[in-house]
Coordinates of N, CA, C and O in Angstrom, one line a residue:
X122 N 2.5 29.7 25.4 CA 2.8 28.3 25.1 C 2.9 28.3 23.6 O 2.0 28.5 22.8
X123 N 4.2 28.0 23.2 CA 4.0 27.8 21.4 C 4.8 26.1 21.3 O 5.8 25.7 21.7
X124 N 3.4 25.4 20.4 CA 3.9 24.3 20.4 C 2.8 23.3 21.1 O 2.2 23.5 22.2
X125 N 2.6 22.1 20.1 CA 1.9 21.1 20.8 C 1.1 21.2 19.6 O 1.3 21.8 18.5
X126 N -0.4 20.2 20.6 CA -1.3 20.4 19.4 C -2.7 21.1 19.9 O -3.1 21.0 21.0
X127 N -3.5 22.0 18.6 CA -3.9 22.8 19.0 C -5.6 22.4 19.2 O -6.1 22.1 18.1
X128 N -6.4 22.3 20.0 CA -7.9 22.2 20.8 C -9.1 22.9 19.9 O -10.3 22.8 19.9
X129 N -8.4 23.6 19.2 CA -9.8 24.8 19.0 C -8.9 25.5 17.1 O -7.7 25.7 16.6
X130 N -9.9 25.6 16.7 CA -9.6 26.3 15.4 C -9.0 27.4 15.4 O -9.7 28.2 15.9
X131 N -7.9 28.1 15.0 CA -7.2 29.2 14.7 C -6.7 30.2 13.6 O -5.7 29.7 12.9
X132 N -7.0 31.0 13.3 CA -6.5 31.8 12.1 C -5.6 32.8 12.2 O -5.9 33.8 12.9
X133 N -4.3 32.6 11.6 CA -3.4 33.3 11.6 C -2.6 33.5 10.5 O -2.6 32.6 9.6
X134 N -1.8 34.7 10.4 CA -1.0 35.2 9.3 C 0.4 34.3 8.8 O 1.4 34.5 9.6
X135 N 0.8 33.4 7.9 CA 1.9 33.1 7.7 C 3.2 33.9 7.7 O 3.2 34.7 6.8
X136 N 4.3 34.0 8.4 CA 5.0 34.8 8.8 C 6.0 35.1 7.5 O 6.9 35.9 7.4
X137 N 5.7 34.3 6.6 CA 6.7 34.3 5.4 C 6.0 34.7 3.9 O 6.6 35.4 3.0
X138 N 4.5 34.2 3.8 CA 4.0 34.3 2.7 C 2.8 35.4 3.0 O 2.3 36.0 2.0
X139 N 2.5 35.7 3.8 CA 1.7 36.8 4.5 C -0.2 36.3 4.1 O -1.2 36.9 4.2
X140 N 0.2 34.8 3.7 CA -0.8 34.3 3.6 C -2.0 33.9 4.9 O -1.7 33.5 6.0
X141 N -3.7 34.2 4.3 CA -4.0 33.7 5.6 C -4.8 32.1 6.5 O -5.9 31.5 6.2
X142 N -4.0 31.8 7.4 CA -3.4 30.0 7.4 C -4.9 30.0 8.5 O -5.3 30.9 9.1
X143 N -5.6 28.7 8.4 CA -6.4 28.4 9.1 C -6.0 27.3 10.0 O -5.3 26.7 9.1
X144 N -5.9 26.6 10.9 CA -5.8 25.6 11.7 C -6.4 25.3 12.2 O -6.9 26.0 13.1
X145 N -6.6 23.9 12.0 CA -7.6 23.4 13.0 C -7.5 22.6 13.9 O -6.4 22.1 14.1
X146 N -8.8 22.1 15.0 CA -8.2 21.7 16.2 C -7.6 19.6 15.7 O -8.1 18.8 15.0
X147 N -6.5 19.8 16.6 CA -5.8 18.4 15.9 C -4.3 18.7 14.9 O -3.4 17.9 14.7
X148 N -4.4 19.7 14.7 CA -3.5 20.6 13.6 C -1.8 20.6 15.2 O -1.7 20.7 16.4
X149 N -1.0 20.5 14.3 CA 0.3 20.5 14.9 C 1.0 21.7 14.1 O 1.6 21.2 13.1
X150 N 1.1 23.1 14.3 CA 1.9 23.8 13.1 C 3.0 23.8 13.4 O 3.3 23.1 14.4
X151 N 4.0 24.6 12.6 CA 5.2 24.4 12.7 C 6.0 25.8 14.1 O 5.4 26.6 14.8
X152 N 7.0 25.6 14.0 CA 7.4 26.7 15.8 C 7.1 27.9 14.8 O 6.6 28.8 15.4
X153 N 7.2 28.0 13.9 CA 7.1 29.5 13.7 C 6.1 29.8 13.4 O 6.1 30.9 13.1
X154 N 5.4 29.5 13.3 CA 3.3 30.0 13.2 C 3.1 29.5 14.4 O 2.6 30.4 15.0
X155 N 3.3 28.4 15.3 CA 2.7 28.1 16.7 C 3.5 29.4 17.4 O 2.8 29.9 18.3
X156 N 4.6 30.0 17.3 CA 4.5 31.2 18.3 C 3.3 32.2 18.6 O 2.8 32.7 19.6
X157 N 3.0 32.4 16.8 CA 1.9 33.2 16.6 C 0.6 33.2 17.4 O -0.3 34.1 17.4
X158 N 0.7 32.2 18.1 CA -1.0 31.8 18.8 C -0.6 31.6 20.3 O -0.4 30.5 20.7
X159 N -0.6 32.6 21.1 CA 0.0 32.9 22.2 C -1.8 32.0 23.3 O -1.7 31.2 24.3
X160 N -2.9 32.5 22.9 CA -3.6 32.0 23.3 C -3.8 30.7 24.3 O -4.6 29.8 23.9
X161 N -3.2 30.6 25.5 CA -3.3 28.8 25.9 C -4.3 28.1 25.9 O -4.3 26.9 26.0
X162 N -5.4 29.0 25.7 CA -6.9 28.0 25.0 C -6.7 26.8 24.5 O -7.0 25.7 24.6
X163 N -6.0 27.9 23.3 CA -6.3 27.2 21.8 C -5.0 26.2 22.1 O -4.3 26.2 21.1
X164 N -4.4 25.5 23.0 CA -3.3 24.6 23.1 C -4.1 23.4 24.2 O -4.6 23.6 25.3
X165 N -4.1 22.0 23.4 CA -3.9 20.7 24.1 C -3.1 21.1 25.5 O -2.0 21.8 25.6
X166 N -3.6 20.6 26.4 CA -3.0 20.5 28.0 C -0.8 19.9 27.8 O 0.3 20.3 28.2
X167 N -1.4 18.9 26.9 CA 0.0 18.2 27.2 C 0.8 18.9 25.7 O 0.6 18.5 24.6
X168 N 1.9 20.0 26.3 CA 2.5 20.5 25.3 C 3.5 19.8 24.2 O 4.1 18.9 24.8
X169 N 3.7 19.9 23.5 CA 4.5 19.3 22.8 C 4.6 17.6 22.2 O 5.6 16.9 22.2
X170 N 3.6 17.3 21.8 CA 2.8 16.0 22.1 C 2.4 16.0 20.5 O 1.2 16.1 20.3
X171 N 3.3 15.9 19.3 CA 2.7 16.5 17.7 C 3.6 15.1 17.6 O 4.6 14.8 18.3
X172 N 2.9 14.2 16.4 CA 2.8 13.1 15.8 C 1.8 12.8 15.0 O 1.0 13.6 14.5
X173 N 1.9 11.5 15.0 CA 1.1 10.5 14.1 C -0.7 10.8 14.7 O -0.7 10.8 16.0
X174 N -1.6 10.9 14.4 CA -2.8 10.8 14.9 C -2.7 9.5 15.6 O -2.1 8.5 15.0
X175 N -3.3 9.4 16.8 CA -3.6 8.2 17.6 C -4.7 7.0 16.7 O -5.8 7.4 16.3
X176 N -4.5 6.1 16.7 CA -5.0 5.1 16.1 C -5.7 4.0 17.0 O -5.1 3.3 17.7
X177 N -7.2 4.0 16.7 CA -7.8 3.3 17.4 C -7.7 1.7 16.8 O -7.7 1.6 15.6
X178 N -7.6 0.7 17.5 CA -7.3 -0.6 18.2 C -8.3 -1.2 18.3 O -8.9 -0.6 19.2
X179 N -9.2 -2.7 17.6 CA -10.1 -3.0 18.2 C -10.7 -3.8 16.7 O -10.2 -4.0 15.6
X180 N -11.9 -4.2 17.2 CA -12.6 -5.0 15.9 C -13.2 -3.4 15.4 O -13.4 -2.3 16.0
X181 N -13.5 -3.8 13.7 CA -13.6 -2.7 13.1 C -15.3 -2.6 13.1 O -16.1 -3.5 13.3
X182 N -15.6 -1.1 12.7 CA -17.2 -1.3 12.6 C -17.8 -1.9 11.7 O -17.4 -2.0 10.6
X183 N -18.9 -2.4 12.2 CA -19.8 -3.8 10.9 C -21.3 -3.0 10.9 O -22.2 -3.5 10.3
X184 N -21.4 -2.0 11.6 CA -22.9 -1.7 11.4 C -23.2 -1.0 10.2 O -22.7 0.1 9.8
X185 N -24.3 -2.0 9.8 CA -24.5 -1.8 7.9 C -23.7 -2.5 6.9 O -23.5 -2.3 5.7
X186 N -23.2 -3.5 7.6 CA -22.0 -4.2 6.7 C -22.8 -5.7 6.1 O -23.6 -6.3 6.7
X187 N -22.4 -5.9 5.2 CA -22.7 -7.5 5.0 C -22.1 -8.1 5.2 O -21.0 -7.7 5.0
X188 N -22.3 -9.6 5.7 CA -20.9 -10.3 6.2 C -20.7 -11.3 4.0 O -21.4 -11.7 3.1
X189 N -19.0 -11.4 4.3 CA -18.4 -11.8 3.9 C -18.7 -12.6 3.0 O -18.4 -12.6 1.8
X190 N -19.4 -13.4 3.8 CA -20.1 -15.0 3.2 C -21.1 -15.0 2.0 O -21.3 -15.9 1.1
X191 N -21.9 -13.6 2.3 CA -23.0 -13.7 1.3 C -23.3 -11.9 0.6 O -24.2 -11.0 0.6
X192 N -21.8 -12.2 0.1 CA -21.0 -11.5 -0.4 C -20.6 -12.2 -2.4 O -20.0 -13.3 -2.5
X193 N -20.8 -11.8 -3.3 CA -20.4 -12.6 -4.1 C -19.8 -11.9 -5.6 O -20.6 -11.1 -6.1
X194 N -18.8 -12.0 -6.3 CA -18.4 -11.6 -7.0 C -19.0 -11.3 -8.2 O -19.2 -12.3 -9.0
X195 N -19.5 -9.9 -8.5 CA -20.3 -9.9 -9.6 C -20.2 -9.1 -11.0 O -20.0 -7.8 -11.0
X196 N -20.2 -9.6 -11.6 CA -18.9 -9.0 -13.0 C -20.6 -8.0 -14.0 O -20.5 -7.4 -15.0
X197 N -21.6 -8.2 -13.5 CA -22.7 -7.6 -14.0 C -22.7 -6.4 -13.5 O -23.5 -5.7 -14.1
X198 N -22.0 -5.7 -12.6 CA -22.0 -4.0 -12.3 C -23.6 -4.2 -11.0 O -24.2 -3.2 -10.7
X199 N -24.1 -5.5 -10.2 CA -24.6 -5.5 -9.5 C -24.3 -5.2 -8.4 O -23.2 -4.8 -8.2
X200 N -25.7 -5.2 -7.0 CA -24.8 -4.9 -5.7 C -23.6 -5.7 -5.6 O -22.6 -5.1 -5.5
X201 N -23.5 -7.1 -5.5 CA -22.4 -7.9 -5.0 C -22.8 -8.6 -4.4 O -22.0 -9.3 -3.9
X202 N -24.6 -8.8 -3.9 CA -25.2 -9.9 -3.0 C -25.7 -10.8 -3.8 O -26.2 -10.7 -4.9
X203 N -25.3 -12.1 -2.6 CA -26.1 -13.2 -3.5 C -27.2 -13.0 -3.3 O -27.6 -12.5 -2.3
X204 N -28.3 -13.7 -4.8 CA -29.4 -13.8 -4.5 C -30.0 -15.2 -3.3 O -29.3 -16.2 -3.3
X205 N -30.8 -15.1 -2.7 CA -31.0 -16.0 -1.8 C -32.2 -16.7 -2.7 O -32.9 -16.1 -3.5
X206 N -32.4 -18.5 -2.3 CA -33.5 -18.9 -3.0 C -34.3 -19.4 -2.1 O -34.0 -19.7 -0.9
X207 N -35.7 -19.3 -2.7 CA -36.4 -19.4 -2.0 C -37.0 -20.6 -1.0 O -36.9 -21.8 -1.3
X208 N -37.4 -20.3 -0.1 CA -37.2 -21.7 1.0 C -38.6 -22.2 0.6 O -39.4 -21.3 0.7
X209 N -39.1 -23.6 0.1 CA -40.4 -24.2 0.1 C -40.4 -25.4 0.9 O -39.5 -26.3 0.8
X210 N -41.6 -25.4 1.8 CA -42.1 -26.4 2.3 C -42.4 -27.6 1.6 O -43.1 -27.4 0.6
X211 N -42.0 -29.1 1.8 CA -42.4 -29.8 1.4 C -43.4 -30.2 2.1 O -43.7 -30.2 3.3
X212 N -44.3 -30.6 0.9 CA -45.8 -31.0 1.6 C -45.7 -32.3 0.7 O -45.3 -32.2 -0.4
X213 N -46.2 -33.5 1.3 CA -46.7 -35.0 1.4 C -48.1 -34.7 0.6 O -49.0 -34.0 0.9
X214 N -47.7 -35.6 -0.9 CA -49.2 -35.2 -1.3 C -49.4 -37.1 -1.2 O -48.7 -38.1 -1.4
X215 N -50.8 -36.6 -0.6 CA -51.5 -38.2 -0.8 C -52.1 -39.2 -2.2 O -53.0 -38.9 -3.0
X216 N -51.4 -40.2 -2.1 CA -51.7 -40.6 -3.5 C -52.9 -41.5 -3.4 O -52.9 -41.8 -2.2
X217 N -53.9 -42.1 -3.8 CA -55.0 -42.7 -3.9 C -55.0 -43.6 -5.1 O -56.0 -44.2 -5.4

């Protein structure tokens, strides 16, 4: 099978620069180094299937994120969080 994309990491000779090419799995090479890897291991099921990486779709990750709101622009080289103030109870003082 030459062609597609490749499952498993591979090292092979460049057929032109006699350089030595590493590939890794996700790697799409070109027809003339994918002949090189006769191997069907090292080849994804669905041949010829080389593009764009697939792009996941969805709300993005927030874990460890701060939200937005309490978030605040800070020109002092700080984190960027507001400081929060302190909550005090009001207490009823009795007057006499």
């Amino acid at each position: 099978m030459a062609g597609g994309r490749l499952k498993a990491a591979v090292y092979v000779q460049d057929p032109t620069t006699r350089e030595e090419l590493v590939l890794l799995p996700g790697d799409c090479p070109e027809p003339e180094v994918a002949v090189l890897i006769p191997n069907p291991d090292a080849w994804e099921a669905r041949p010829g299937e080389c593009g764009p990486e697939p792009v996941a779709v969805g709300e993005p990750e927030t874990s460890g994120s701060v939200p937005a709101a309490d978030l605040e622009a800070d020109e002092g080289g700080g984190t960027g969080l507001k400081k929060q103030s302190p909550r005090r109870s009001r207490t009823s003082s009795a007057s006499s």
